[in-house]
Coordinates of C-alpha atoms in Angstrom, one line a residue:
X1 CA 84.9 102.2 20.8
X2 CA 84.5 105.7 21.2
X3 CA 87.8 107.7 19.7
X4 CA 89.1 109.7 22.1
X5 CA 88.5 112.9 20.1
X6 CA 84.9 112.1 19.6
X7 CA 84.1 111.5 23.5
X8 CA 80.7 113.3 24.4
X9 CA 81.4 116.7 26.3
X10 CA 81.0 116.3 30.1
X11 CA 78.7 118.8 30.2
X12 CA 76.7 117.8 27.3
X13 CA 73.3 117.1 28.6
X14 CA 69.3 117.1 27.1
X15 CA 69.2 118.3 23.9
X16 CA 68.1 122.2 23.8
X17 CA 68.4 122.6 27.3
X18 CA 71.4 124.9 28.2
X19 CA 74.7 123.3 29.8
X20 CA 74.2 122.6 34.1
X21 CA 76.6 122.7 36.9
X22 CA 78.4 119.6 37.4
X23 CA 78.7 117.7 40.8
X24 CA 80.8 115.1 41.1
X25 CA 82.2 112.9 44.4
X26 CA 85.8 111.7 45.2
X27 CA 86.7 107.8 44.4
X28 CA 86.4 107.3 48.4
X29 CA 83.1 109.6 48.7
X30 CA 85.5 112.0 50.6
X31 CA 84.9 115.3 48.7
X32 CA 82.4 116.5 46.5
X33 CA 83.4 119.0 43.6
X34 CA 81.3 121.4 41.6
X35 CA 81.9 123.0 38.2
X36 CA 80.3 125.3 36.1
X37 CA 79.7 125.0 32.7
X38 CA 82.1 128.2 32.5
X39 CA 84.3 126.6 34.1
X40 CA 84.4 128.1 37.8
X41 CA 85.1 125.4 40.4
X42 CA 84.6 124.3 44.3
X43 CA 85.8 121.3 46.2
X44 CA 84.8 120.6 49.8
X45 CA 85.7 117.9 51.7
X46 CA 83.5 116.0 54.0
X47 CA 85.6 115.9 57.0
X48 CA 85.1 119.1 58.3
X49 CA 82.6 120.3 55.0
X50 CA 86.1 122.0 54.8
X51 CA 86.4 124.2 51.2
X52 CA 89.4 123.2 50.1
X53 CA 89.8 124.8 46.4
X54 CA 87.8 127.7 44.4
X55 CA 89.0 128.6 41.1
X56 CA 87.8 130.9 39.2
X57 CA 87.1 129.8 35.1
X58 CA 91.1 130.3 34.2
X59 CA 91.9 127.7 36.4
X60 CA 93.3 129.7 38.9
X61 CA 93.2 129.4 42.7
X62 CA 91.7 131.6 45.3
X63 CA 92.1 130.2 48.4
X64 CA 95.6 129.4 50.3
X65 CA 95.8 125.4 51.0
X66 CA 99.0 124.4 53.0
X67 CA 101.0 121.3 51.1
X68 CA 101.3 120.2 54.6
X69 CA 98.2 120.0 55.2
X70 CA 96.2 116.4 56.2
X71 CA 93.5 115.9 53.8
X72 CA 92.7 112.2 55.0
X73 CA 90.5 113.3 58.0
X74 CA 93.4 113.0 60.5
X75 CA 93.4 116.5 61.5
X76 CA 91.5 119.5 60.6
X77 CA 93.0 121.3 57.8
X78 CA 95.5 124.3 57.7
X79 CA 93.8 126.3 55.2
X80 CA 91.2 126.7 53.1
X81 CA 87.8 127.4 55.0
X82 CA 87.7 125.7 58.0
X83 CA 84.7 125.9 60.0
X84 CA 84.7 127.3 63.7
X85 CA 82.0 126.2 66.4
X86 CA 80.9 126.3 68.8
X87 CA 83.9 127.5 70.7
X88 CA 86.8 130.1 69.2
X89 CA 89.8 129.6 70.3
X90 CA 89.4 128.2 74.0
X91 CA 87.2 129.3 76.5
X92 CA 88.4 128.0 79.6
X93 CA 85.9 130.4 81.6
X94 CA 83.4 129.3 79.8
X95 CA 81.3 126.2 81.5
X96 CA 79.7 125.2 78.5
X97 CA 82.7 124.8 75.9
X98 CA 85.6 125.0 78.7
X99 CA 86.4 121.3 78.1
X100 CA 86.4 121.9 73.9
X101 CA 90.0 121.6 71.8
X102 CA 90.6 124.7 70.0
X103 CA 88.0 126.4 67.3
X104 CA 85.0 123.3 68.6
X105 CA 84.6 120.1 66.6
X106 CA 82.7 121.5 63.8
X107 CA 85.9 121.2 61.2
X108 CA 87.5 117.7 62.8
X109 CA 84.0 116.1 62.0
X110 CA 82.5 114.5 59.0
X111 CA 79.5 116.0 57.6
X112 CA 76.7 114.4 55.6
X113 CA 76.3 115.8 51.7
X114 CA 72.6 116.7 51.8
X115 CA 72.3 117.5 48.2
X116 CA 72.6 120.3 44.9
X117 CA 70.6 123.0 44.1
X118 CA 70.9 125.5 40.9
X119 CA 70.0 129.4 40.5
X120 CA 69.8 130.9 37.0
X121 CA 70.1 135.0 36.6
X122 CA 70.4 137.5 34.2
X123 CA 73.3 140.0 34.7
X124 CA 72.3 143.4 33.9
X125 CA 75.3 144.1 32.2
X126 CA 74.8 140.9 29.7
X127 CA 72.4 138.7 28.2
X128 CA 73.5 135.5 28.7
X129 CA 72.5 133.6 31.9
X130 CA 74.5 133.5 35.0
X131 CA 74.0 129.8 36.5
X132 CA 75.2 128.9 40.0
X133 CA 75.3 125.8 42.4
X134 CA 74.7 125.2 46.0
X135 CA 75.8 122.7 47.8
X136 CA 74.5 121.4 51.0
X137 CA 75.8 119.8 54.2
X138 CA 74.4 118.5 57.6
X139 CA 75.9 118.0 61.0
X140 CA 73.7 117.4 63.9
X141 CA 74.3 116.2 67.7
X142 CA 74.2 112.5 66.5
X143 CA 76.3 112.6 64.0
X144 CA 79.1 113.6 66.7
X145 CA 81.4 111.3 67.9
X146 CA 81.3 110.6 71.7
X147 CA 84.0 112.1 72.8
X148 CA 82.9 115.5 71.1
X149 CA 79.8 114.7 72.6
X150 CA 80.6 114.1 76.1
X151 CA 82.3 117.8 76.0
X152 CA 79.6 119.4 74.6
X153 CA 76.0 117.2 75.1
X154 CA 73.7 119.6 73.4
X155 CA 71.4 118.6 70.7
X156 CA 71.6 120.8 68.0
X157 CA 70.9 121.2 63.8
X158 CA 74.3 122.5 61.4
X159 CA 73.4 123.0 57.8
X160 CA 76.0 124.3 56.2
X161 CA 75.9 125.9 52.7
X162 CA 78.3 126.4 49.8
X163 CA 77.5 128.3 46.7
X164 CA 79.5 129.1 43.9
X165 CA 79.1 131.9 41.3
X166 CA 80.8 133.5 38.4
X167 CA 82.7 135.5 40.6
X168 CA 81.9 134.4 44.2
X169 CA 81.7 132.1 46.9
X170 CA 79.0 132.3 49.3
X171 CA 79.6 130.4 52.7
X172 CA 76.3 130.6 55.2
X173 CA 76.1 128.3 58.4
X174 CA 72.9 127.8 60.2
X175 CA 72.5 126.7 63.6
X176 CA 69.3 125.3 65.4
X177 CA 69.0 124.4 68.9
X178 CA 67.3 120.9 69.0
X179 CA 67.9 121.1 72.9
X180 CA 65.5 121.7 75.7
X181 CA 67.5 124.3 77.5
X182 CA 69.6 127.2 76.3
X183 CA 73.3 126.8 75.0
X184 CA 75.9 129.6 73.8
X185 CA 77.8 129.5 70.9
X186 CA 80.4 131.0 68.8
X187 CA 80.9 130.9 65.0
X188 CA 84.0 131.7 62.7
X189 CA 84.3 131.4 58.2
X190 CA 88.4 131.2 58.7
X191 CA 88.5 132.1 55.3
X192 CA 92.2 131.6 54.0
X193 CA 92.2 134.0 50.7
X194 CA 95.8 133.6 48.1
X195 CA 97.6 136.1 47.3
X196 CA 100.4 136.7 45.6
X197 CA 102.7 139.4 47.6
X198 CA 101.6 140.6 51.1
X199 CA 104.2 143.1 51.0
X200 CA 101.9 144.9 48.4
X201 CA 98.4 144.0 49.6
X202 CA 96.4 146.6 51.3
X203 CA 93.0 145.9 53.7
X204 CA 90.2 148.1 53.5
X205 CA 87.0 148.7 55.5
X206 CA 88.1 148.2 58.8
X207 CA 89.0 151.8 59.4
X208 CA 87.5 153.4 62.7
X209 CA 86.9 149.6 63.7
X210 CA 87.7 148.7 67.2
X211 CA 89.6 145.7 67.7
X212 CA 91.7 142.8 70.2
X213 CA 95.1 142.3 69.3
X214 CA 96.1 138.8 70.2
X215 CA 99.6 139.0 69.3
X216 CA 101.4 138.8 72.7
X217 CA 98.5 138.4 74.6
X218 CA 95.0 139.6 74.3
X219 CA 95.0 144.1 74.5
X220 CA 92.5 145.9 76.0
X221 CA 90.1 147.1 72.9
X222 CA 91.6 149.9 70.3
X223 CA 90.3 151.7 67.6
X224 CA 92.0 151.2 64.2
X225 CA 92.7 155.2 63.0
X226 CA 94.4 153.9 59.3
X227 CA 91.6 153.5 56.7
X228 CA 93.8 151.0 55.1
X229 CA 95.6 148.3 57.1
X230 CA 98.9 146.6 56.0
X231 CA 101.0 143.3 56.9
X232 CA 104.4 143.6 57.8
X233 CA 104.6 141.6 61.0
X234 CA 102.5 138.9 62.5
X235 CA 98.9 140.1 63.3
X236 CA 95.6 138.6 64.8
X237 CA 93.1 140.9 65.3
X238 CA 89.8 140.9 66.1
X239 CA 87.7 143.3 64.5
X240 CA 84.3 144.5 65.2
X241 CA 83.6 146.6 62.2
X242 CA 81.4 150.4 62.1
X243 CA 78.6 149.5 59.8
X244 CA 76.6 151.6 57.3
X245 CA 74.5 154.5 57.5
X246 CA 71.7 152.1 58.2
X247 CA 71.5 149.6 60.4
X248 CA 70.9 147.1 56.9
X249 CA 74.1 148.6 55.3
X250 CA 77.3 146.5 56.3
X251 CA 80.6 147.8 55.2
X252 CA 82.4 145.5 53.0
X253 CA 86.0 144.0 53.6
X254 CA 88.3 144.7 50.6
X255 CA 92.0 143.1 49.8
X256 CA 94.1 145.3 47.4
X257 CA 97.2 144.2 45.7
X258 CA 99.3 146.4 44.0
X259 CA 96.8 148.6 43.9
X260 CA 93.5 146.8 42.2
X261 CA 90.8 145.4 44.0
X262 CA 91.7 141.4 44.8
X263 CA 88.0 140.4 46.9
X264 CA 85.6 142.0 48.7
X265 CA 84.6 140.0 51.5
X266 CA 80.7 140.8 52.6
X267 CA 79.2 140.0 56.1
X268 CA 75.6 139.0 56.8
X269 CA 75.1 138.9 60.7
X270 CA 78.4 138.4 61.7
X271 CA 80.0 141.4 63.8
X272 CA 83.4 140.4 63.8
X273 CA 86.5 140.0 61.5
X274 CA 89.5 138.6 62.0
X275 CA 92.4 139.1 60.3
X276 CA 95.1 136.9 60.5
X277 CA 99.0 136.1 59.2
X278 CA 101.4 134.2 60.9
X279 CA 104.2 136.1 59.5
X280 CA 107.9 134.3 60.0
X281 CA 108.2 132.9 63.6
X282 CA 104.2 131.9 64.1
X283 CA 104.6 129.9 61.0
X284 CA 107.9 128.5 61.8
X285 CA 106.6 127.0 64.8
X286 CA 103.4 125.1 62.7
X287 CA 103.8 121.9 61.9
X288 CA 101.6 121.7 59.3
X289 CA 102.2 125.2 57.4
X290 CA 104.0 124.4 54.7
X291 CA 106.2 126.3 52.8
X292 CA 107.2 128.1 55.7
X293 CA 107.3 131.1 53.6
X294 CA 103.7 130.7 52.3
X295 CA 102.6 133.7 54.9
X296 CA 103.7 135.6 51.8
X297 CA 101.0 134.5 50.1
X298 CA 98.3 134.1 52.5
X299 CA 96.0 136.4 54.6
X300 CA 92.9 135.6 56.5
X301 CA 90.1 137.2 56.7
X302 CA 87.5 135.4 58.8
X303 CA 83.7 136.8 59.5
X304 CA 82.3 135.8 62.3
X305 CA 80.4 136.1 65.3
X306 CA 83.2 136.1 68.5
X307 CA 83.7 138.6 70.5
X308 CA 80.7 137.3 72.9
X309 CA 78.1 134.5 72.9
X310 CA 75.2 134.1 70.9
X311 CA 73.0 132.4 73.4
X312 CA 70.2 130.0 71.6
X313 CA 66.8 129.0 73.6
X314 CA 65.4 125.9 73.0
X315 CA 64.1 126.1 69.2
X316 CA 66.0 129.0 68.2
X317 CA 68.1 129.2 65.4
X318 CA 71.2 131.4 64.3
X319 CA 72.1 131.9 60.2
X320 CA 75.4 134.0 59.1
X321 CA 77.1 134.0 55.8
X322 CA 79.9 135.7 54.1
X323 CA 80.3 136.4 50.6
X324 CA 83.4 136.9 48.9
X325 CA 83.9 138.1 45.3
X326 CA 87.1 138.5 43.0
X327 CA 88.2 141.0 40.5
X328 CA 90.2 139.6 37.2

């Protein structure tokens, strides 16, 4: 019997080759987790390829999970990174997803693991090699269940990919029309990030933005004039960012507590960000937001692609991603 201070290292692996990125499943098969050999971690469950957890090498967590929320594939979760599509919100105008529940099917569905992949980099600012992992899921048109399908019979392609870094998380979502005739769609990263005060947190990026303020009812478009936004109240806004001085450049999103640099959240061909709190009454009235003071420590910040349609011909295909990084 092996003592229990002798047990072989998880990580340990062929001798001279340097330590890889763990990927492990759940006892049911429910959630796969990664880990770095530093230590940085991601869990995703299948139901939904929902991110549920993304700590950084300390241990600590970056993402906002509710303790109320249903993790057994019952409902879709309240919090982490859900997945929105093809519908956000509801679109009763809209023939093609008017008979859809809220935010699609995409994050109230199981997904198929399709596999691991590693990268290996050298930071200029250090010598020793930067390894990361990338996890893939699948969700197509007959993986659906038939309900889903009879309110939205398109056949279509999800791959859905998760990569975790030193310092980031990198969410991308492609979409292929498998169809022979044209269909719209709308996609959403509803990114919960943790934090620990609102009161002091500080958004950035988003100034000269227009935007739709939902609280109350949807506004007719304004321009934010503040080059920093702050919570104080319930918000749920739209945003459809000013980008760079070239039509490459895209203006990162930046969370500031207490006066440092929290994340930066990056787009790549999503137009939109929403940012979203629920402040005291909104989450009151959710069932599933629990503590009912956690809007302190909470603020969304969800790329995507919303404010209209991305129409697909038969073949096409649609890719966005967001990155977010983090600051010690």
């Amino acid at each position: 019997m092996v003592g229990k201070g002798n047990k072989p290292s998880m990580l340990a692996s062929t001798p001279g080759l340097a330590p890889q990125p763990q990927v492990t499943f759940s006892d049911d098969n429910g959630r796969v987790t990664a880990v770095l050999p530093t230590g940085e971690s991601v869990e995703v469950l299948l139901y939904g390829a929902t991110v549920i957890s993304w700590k950084d090498k300390n241990g600590d967590e970056k993402l906002w999970l509710s303790k109320a929320a249903k993790l057994d594939g019952s409902k879709a979760v309240r919090g982490g990174i859900p997945l929105v599509f093809p519908v956000f919100g509801t679109a009763p105008d809209h023939e093609q997803t008017s008979k859809l529940p809220q935010h699609g099917f995409a994050r109230t569905s199981r997904w198929e693991f399709l596999g691991k992949s590693t990268s290996e980099s050298t930071p200029a600012s250090s010598t020793a090699a930067d390894l990361s992992v990338k996890l893939d899921f699948g969700l197509s048109s007959a993986g659906l269940d038939s309900d889903a399908k009879s309110k939205w019979p398109y056949a279509f392609n999800l791959i859905y990919s998760v990569t975790l870094g030193r310092e980031s998380l990198t969410t991308s979502l492609v979409v292929s029309n498998d169809d022979d005739k044209p269909f719209d769609v709308q996609v959403l990263l509803h990114t919960y990030l943790r934090v620990k005060d609102i009161s002091s947190v500080s958004i950035t990026g988003l100034g000269s933005a227009t935007y739709i303020d939902k609280v109350g009812g949807v506004s007719p478009p304004q321009t934010q004039s503040a080059s920093e936004l702050t919570i104080s109240g319930e918000v749920d806004r739209v945003y459809t960012p000013k980008d760079g001085a070239s039509p490459t450049e895209v203006v990162p999103v930046t969370v500031v507590e207490g006066g440092k640099t929290k994340f930066t959240v990056v787009r790549d061909n999503l137009s939109n960000v929403v940012v979203w709190n629920p402040w005291v009454d909104k989450a009151n009235g959710l069932g599933d937001f629990e503590p009912k003071d956690g809007y302190k420590n909470m603020l969304c910040i969800e790329p995507g692609s919303v404010s209209g349609w991305q129409t697909l011909e038969a073949g096409d295909a649609f890719e966005g991603a967001q990155t977010i990084s983090f600051s010690y």
